[in-house]
Short mmCIF file of C-alpha atoms in Angstrom, two decimals:
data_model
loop_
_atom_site.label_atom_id
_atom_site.label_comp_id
_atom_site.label_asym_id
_atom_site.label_seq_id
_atom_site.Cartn_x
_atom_site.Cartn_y
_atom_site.Cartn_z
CA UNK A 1065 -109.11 -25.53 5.47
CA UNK A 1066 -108.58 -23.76 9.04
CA UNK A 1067 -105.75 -22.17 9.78
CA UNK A 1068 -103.87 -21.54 13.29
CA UNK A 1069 -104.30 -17.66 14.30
CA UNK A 1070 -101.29 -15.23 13.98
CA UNK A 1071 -99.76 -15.33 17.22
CA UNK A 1072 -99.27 -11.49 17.70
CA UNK A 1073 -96.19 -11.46 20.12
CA UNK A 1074 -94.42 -12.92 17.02
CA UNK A 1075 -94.99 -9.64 14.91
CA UNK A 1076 -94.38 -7.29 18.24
CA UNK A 1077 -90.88 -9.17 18.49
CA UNK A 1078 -89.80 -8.44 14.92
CA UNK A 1079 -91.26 -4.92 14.33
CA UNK A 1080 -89.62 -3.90 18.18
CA UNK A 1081 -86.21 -5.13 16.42
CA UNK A 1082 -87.09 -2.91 13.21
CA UNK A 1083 -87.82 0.10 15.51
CA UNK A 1084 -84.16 -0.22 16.83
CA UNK A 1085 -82.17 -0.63 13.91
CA UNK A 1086 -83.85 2.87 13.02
CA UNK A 1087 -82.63 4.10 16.14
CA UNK A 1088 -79.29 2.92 16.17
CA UNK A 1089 -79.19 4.76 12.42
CA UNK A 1090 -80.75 7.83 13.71
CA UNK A 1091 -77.92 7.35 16.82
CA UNK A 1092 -75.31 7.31 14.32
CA UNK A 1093 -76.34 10.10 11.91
CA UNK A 1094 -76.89 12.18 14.68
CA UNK A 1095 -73.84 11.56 15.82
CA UNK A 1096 -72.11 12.31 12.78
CA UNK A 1097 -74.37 15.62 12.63
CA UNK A 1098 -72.41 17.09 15.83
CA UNK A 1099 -68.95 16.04 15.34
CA UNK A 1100 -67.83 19.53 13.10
CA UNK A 1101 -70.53 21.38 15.26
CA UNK A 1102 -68.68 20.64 18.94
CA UNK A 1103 -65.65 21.12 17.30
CA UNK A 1104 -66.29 24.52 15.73
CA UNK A 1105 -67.62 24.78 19.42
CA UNK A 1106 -64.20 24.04 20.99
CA UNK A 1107 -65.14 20.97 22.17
CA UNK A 1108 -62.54 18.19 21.58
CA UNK A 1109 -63.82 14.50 21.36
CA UNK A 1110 -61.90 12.06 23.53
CA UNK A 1111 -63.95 9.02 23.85
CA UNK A 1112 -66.76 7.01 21.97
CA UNK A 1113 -68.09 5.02 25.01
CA UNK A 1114 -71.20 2.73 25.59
CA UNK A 1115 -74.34 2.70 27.17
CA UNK A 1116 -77.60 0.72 27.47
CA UNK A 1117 -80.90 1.85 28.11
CA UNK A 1118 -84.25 1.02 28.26
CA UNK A 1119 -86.81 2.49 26.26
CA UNK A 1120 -90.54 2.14 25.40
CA UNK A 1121 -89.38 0.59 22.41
CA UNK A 1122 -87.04 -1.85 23.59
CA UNK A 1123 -83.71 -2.42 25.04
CA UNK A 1124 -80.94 -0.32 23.56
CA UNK A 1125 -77.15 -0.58 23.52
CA UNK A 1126 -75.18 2.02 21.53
CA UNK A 1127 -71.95 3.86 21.25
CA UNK A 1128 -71.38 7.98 20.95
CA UNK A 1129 -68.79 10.17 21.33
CA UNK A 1130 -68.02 12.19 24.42
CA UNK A 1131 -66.11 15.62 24.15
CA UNK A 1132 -64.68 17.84 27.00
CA UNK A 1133 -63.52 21.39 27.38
CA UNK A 1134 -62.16 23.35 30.31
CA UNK A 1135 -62.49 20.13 32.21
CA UNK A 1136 -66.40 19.59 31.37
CA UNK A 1137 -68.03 16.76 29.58
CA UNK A 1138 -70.86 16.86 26.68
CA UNK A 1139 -72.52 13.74 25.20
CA UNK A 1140 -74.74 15.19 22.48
CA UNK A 1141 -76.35 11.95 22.08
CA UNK A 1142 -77.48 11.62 25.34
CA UNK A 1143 -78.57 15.07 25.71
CA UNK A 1144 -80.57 14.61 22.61
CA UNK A 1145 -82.26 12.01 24.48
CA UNK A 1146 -82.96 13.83 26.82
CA UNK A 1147 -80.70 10.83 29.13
CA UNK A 1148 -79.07 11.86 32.86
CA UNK A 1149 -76.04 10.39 33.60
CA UNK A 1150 -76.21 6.83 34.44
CA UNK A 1151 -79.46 6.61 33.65
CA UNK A 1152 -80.99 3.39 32.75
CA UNK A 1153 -84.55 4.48 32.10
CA UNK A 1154 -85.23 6.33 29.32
CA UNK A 1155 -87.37 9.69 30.58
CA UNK A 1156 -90.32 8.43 28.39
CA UNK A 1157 -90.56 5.13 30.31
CA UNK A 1158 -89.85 6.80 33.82
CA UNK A 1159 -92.84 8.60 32.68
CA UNK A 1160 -94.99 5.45 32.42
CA UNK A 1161 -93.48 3.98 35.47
CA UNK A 1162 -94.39 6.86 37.48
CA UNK A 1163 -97.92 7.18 36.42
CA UNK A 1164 -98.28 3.18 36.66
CA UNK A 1165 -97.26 3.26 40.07
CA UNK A 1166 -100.03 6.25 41.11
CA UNK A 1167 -102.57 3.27 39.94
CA UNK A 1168 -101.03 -0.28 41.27
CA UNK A 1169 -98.09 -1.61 43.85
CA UNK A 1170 -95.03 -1.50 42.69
CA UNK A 1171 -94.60 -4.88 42.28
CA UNK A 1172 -97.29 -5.07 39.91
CA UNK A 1173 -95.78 -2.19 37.83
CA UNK A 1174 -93.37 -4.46 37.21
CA UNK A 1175 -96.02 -6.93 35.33
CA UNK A 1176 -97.65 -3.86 33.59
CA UNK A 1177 -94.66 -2.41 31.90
CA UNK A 1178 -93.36 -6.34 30.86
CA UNK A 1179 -96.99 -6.20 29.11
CA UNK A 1180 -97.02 -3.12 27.54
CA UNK A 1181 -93.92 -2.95 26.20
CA UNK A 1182 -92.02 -5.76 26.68
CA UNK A 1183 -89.66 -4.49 28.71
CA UNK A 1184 -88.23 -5.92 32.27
CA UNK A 1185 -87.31 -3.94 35.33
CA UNK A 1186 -87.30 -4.88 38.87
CA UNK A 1187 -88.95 -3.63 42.01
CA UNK A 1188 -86.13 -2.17 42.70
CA UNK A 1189 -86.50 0.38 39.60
CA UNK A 1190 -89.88 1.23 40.53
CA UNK A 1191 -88.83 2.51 43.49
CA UNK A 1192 -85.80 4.53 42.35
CA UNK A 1193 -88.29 6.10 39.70
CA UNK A 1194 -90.55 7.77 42.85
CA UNK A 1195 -87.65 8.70 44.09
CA UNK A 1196 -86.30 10.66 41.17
CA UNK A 1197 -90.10 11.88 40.76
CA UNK A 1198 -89.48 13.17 44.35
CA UNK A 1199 -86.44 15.08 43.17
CA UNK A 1200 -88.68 16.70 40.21
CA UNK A 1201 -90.59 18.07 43.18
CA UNK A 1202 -88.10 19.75 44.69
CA UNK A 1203 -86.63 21.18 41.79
CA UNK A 1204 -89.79 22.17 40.88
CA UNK A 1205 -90.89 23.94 43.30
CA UNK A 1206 -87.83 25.63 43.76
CA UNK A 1207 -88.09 26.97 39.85
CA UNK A 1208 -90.89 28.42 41.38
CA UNK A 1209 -88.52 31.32 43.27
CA UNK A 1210 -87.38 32.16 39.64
CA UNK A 1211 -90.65 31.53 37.15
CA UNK A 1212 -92.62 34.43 35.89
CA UNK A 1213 -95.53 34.87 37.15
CA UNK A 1214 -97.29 36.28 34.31
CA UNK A 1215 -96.27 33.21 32.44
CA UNK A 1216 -99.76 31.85 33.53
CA UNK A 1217 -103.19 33.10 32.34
CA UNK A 1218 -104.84 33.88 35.37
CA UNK A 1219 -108.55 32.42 35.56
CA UNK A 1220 -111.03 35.48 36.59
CA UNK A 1221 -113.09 34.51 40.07
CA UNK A 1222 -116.37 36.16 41.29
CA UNK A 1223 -116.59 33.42 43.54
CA UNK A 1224 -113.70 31.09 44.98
CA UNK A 1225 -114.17 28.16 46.60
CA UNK A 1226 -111.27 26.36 48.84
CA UNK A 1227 -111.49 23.58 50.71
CA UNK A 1228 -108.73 21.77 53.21
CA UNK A 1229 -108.45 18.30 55.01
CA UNK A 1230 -106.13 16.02 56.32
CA UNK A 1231 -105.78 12.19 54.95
CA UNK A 1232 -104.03 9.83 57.13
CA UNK A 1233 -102.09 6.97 55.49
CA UNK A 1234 -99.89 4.07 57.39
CA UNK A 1235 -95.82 5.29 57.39
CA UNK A 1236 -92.62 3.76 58.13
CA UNK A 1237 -91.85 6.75 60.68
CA UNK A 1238 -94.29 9.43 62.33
CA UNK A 1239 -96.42 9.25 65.42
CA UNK A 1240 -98.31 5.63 65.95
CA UNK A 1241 -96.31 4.62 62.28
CA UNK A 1242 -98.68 7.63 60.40
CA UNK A 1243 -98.66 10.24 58.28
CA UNK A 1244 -101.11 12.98 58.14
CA UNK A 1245 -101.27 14.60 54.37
CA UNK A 1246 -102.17 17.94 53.91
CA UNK A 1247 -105.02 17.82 51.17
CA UNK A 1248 -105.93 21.77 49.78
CA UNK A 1249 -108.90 21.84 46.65
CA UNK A 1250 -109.17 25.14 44.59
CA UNK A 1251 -112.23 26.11 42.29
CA UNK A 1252 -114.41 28.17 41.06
CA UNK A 1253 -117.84 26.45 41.80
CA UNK A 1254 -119.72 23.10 40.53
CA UNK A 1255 -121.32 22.74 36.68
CA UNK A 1256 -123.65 20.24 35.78
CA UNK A 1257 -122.46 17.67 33.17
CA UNK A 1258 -124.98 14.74 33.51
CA UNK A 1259 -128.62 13.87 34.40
CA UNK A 1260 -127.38 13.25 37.76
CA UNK A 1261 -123.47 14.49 37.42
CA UNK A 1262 -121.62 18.08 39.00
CA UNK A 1263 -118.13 18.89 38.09
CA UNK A 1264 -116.14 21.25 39.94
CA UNK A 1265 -114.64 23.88 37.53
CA UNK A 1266 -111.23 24.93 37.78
CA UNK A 1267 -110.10 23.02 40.07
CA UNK A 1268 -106.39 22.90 41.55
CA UNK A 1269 -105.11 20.75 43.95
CA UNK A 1270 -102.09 20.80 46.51
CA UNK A 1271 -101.11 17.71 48.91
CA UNK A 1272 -98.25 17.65 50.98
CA UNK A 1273 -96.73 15.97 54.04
CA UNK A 1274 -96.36 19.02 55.64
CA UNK A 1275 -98.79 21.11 56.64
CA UNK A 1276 -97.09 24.66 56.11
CA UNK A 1277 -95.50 23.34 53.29
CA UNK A 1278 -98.89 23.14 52.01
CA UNK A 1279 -99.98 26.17 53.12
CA UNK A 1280 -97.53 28.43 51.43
CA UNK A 1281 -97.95 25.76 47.76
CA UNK A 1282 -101.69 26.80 48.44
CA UNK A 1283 -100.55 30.54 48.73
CA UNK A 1284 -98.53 30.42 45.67
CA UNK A 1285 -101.23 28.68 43.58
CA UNK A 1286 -103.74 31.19 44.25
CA UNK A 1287 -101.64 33.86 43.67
CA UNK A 1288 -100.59 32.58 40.19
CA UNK A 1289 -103.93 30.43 38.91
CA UNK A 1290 -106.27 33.04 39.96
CA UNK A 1291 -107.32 36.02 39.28
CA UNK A 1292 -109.14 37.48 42.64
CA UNK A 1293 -110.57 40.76 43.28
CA UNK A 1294 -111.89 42.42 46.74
CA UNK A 1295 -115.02 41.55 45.18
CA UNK A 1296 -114.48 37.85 45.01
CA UNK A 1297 -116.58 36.10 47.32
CA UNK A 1298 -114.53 33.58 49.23
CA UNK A 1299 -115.91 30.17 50.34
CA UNK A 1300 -114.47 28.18 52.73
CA UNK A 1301 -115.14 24.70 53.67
CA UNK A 1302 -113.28 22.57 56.51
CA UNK A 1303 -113.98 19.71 59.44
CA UNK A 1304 -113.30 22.28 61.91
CA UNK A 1305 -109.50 20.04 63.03
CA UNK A 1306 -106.29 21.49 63.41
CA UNK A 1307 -104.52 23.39 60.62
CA UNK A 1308 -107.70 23.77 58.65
CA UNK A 1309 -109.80 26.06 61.22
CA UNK A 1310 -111.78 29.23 60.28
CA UNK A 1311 -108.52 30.95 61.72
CA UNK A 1312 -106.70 29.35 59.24
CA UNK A 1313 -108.87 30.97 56.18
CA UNK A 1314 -109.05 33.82 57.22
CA UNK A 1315 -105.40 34.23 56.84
CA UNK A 1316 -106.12 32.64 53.71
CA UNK A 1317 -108.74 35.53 52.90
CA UNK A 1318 -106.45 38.42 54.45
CA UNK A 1319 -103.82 36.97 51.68
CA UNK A 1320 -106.27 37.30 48.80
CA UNK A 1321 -107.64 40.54 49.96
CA UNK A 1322 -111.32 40.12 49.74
CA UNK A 1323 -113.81 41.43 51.20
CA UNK A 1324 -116.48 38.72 51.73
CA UNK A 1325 -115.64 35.71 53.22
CA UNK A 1326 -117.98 32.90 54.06
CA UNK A 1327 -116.43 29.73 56.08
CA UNK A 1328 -118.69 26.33 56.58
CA UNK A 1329 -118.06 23.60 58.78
CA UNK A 1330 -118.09 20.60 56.71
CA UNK A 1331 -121.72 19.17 56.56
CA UNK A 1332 -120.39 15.44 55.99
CA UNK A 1333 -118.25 15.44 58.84
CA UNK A 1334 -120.57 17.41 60.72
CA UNK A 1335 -123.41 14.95 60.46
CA UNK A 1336 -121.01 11.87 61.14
CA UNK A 1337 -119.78 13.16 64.14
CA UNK A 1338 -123.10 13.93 65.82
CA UNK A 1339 -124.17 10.70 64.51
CA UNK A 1340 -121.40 8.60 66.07
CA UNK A 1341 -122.23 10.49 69.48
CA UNK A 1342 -125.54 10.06 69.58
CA UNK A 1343 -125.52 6.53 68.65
CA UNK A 1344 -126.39 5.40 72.07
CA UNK A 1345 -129.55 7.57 72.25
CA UNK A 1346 -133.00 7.34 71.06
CA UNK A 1347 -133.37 8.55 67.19
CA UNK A 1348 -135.57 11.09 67.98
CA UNK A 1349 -133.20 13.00 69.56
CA UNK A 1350 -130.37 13.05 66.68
CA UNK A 1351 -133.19 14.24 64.55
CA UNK A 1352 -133.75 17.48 67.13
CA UNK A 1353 -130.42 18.01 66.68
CA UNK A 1354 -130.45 17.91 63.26
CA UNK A 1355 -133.22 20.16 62.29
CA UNK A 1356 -131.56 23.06 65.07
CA UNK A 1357 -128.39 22.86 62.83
CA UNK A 1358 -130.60 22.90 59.49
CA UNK A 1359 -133.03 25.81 60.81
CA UNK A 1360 -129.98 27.26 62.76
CA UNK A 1361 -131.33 27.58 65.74
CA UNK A 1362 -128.43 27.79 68.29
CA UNK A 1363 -130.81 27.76 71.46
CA UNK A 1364 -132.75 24.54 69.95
CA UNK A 1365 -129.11 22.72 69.56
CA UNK A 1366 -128.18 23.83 73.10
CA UNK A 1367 -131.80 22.67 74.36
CA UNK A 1368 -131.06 18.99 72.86
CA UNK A 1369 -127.55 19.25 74.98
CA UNK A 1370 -129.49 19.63 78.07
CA UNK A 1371 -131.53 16.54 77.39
CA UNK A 1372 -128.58 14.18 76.89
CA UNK A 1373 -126.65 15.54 80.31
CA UNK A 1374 -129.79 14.46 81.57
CA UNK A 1375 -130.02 11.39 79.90
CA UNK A 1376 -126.19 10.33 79.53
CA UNK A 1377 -125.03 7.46 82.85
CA UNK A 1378 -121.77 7.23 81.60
CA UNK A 1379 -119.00 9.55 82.19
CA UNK A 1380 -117.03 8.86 79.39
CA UNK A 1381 -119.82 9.18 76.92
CA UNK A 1382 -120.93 12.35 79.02
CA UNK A 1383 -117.36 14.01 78.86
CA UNK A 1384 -117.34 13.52 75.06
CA UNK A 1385 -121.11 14.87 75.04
CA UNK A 1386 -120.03 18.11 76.77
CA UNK A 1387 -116.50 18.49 74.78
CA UNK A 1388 -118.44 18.50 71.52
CA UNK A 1389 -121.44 20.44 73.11
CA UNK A 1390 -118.70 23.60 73.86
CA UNK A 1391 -117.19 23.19 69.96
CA UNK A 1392 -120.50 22.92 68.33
CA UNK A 1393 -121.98 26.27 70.27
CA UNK A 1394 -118.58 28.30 70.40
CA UNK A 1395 -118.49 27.64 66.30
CA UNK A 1396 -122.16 27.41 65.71
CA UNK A 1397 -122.07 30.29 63.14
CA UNK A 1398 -120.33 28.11 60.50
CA UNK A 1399 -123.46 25.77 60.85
CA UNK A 1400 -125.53 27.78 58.88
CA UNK A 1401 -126.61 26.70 55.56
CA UNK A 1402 -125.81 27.94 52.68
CA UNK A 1403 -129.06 28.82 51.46
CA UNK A 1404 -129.35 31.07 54.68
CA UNK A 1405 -126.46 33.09 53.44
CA UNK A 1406 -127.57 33.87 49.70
CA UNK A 1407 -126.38 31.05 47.35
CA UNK A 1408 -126.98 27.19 47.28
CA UNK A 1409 -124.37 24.34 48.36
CA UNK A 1410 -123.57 23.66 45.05
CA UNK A 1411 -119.15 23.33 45.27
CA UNK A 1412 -119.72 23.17 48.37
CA UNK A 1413 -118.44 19.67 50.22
CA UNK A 1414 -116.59 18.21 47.18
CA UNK A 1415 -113.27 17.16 49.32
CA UNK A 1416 -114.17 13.77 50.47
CA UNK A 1417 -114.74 12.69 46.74
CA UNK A 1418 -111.43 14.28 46.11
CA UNK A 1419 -109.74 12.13 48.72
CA UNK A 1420 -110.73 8.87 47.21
CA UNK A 1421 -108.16 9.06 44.72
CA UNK A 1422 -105.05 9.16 47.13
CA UNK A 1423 -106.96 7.36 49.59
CA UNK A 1424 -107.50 4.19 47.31
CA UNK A 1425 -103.93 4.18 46.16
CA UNK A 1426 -101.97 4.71 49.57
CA UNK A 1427 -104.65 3.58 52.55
CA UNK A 1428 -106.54 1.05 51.10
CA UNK A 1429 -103.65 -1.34 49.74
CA UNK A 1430 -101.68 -2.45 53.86
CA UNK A 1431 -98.85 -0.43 52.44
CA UNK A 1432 -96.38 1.76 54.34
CA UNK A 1433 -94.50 4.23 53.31
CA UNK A 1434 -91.21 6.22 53.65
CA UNK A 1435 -91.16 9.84 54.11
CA UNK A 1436 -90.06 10.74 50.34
CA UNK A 1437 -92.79 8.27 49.15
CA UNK A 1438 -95.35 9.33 50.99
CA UNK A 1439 -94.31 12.97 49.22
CA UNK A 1440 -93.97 11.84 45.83
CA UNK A 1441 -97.00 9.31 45.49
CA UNK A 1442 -99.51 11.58 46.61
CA UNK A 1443 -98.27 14.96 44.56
CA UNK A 1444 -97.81 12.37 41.73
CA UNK A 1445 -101.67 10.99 41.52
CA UNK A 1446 -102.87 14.76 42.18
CA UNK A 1447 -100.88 15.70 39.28
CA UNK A 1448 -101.81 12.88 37.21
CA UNK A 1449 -105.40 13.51 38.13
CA UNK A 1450 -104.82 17.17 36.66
CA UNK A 1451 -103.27 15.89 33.11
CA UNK A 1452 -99.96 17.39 34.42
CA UNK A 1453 -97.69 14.38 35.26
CA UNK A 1454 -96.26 14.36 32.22
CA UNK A 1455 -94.87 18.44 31.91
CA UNK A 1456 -93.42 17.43 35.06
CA UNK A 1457 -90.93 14.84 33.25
CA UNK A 1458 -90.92 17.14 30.10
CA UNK A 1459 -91.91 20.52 30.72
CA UNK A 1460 -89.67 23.42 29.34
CA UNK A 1461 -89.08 24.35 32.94
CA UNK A 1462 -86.66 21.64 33.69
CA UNK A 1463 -84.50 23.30 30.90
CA UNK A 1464 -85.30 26.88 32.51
CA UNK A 1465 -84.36 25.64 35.91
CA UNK A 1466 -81.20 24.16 34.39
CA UNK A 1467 -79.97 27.82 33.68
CA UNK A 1468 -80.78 29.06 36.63
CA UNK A 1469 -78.70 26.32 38.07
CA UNK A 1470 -75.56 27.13 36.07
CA UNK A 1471 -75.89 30.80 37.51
CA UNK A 1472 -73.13 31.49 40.26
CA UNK A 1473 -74.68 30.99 43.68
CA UNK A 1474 -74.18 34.81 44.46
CA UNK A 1475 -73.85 36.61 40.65
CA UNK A 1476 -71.35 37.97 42.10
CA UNK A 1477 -69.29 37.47 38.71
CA UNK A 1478 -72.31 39.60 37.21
CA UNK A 1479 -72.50 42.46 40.00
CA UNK A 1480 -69.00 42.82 39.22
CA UNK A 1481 -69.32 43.40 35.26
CA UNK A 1482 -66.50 40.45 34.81
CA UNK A 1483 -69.19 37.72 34.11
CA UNK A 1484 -67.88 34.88 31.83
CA UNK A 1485 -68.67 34.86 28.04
CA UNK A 1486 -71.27 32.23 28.19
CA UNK A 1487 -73.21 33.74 30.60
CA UNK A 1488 -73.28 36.67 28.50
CA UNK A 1489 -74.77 34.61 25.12
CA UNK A 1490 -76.64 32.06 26.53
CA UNK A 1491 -78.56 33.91 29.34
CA UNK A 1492 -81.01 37.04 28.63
CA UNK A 1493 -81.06 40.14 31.18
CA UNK A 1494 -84.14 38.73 32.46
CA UNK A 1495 -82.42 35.49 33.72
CA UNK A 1496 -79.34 37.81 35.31
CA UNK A 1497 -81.59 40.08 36.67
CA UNK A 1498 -83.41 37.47 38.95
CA UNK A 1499 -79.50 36.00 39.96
CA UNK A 1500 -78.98 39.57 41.13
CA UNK A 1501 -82.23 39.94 42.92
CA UNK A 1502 -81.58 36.62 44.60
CA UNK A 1503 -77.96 37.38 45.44
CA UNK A 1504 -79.06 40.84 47.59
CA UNK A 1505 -82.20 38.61 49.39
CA UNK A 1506 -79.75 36.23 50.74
CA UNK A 1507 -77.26 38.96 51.19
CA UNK A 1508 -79.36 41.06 53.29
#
């Protein structure tokens, strides 16, 4: 005899019911748990108020008690749960918006977390999620004043590899409605993995909207990533543009301290631009440019100049012709091939590859976006990208941060030896000692 299939959403309906009724017990035992600690505490409960909240596992509403002392609040519960005030996202399904959005629109977010968990939200939450992802940003990098150093393990470099280009995606503000990103990559050379498949090893990534923002993330991520030596050889690969000249790394190398430092001028953008100039001419002549620049022979490149002036009829394509002819001789030296300088172009080139990640997500889609977007969506896929998303929502450094937050602004309560009693148990001398040495570096 057949039989009709199960039809699964039934059993999803039921068992997402069973999951809450063990949360609402878990809300109440807890609950229960820190009554006769908050009091012992000094904390005096006034109100049990409600809340609902979304979570992966469903829809929530549920009541806990609120206590206050010397005119502050605490909701254990919601602590517990790690819940913001007036939050209606749990942090666990923020999480999972967030890393939805790095893949899809926002409207279709929408659709993907109504089909993985069976949960609704509107546009309208999507977009208040990136924007509380851009405020994990700031916070984060701010932390970064405070955070130890030697918290890391450093990765040891004989050879370092950085690489920097701009990616330009359509704005709601900006010149000509765009937005240039500033896109750094940090490794230590390429691996083989497959028959025909290189993976760059160790690789950190920084993005930003602004350009010395970027520059001092990239600064800070060398210092604390990796571990570099005057010994390290430095290689540097660019398009030659502005903010990402040689110029530009060798401030990078003067930073880092090394004494060998090799800069290239992109090969990929190298070749399209003489391509897209030469277009016009016969082949032949691309070619004798090409093999100058592989041979490095700066005379032969200059020689193939001399034929096109003689060649070119119009003045446009002649005044571009002679523009590129000055750049290409004035920075021939970072022309010359790898091989010519000791090692092989393995690691060497990887940032367009790179780019296609943030470039399929925010250029690709007609989408414009707001300064803070712009911001958050592209540090969000580069972090998803490294498996780090995720200590971003729930990383021990948001609760680090927090204490560094509940310092006063100056310590001057500390400097003064009158500091309050919590700040005396709930802080160690490590924590004071950075409030100090931030109080005399905005002091003087």
């Amino acid at each position: 005899m057949h039989q009709e299939p199960v039809d699964e959403r039934e059993f999803i309906s039921i068992f997402r019911d069973k999951n809450l009724q063990g949360f609402y017990k878990f809300i109440e035992d807890y609950d229960k748990y820190m009554y006769p600690i908050m009091r012992g505490n000094g904390w005096v409960p006034v109100i049990t108020g409600e809340r609902s909240v979304s979570f992966t596992f469903g829809e929530a509403r549920f009541s806990r008690r609120g206590y206050k002392k010397d005119g502050k609040w605490r909701y254990p519960v919601d602590e517990k749960l790690g819940l913001e005030k007036h939050q209606k996202c749990s942090r666990e399904l923020l999480y999972h918006i967030a890393q939805f959005s790095t893949m899809v629109s926002y409207r279709k977010v929408v659709g993907m977390i109504e089909g993985v968990f069976g949960i609704f939200i509107s546009h309208t939450t999507v977009v208040n999620t990136v924007k509380y992802v851009a405020d994990l940003f700031n916070e984060r990098d701010e932390y970064r004043y405070y955070e130890e150093h030697g918290e890391i393990e450093k990765i040891k470099v004989d050879v370092l590899y950085i690489e920097g280009d701009g990616v330009m995606v359509n704005s709601t503000t900006g010149e000509k409605n765009r937005t240039d990103l500033a896109h750094f990559i940090v490794h230590t050379g390429s691996k083989q993995v497959g028959k025909k498949r290189f993976e760059v090893q160790n690789k950190r990534e920084i993005i930003s909207n602004s350009h010395a923002a970027a520059r001092e993330l990239l600064k800070d991520l060398l210092d604390r990533h990796y571990e570099v030596t005057e010994d390290t050889l430095l290689i540097t690969n660019s398009d030659m543009g502005t903010g990402y000249t040689p110029h530009f790394f060798k401030e990078i190398a003067k930073f880092l301290g090394v004494k060998r430092h090799e800069h290239f001028w992109d090969a990929w953008h190298l070749n399209k631009k003489m391509k897209e100039l030469l277009k016009p001419f016969d082949r032949d002549i691309l070619d004798h440019l090409f093999k100058a620049i592989t041979s490095h022979r700066k005379k032969g490149a200059e020689a193939v100049f001399d034929t096109l002036e003689g060649l070119c009829e119009n003045e446009k394509v002649l005044e571009r012709i002679l523009k590129f002819k000055k750049k290409l001789l004035r920075e021939f030296q970072y022309t010359k091939p790898a091989t010519m300088r000791g090692f092989t172009t393995a690691g060497i080139g990887v940032m367009e590859t790179q780019h296609r990640k943030v470039t399929y997500r925010m250029k690709h889609q007609s989408m414009y976006w707001s300064p803070k977007g712009v911001e958050a969506m592209s540090r969000m896929i580069v972090l998803d990208y490294q498996k780090e998303l995720r200590d971003l929502f729930f990383g021990d450094w948001r609760e680090k941060y927090q204490k560094y937050k509940d310092l006063p602004e100056t310590a001057g309560i500390y400097l003064r030896g009158s500091e309050p009693e919590e700040y005396n148990t709930t802080l160690d001398k490590q924590i004071l000692d950075k409030a100090v040495s931030k109080a005399f570096k905005s002091k003087f």
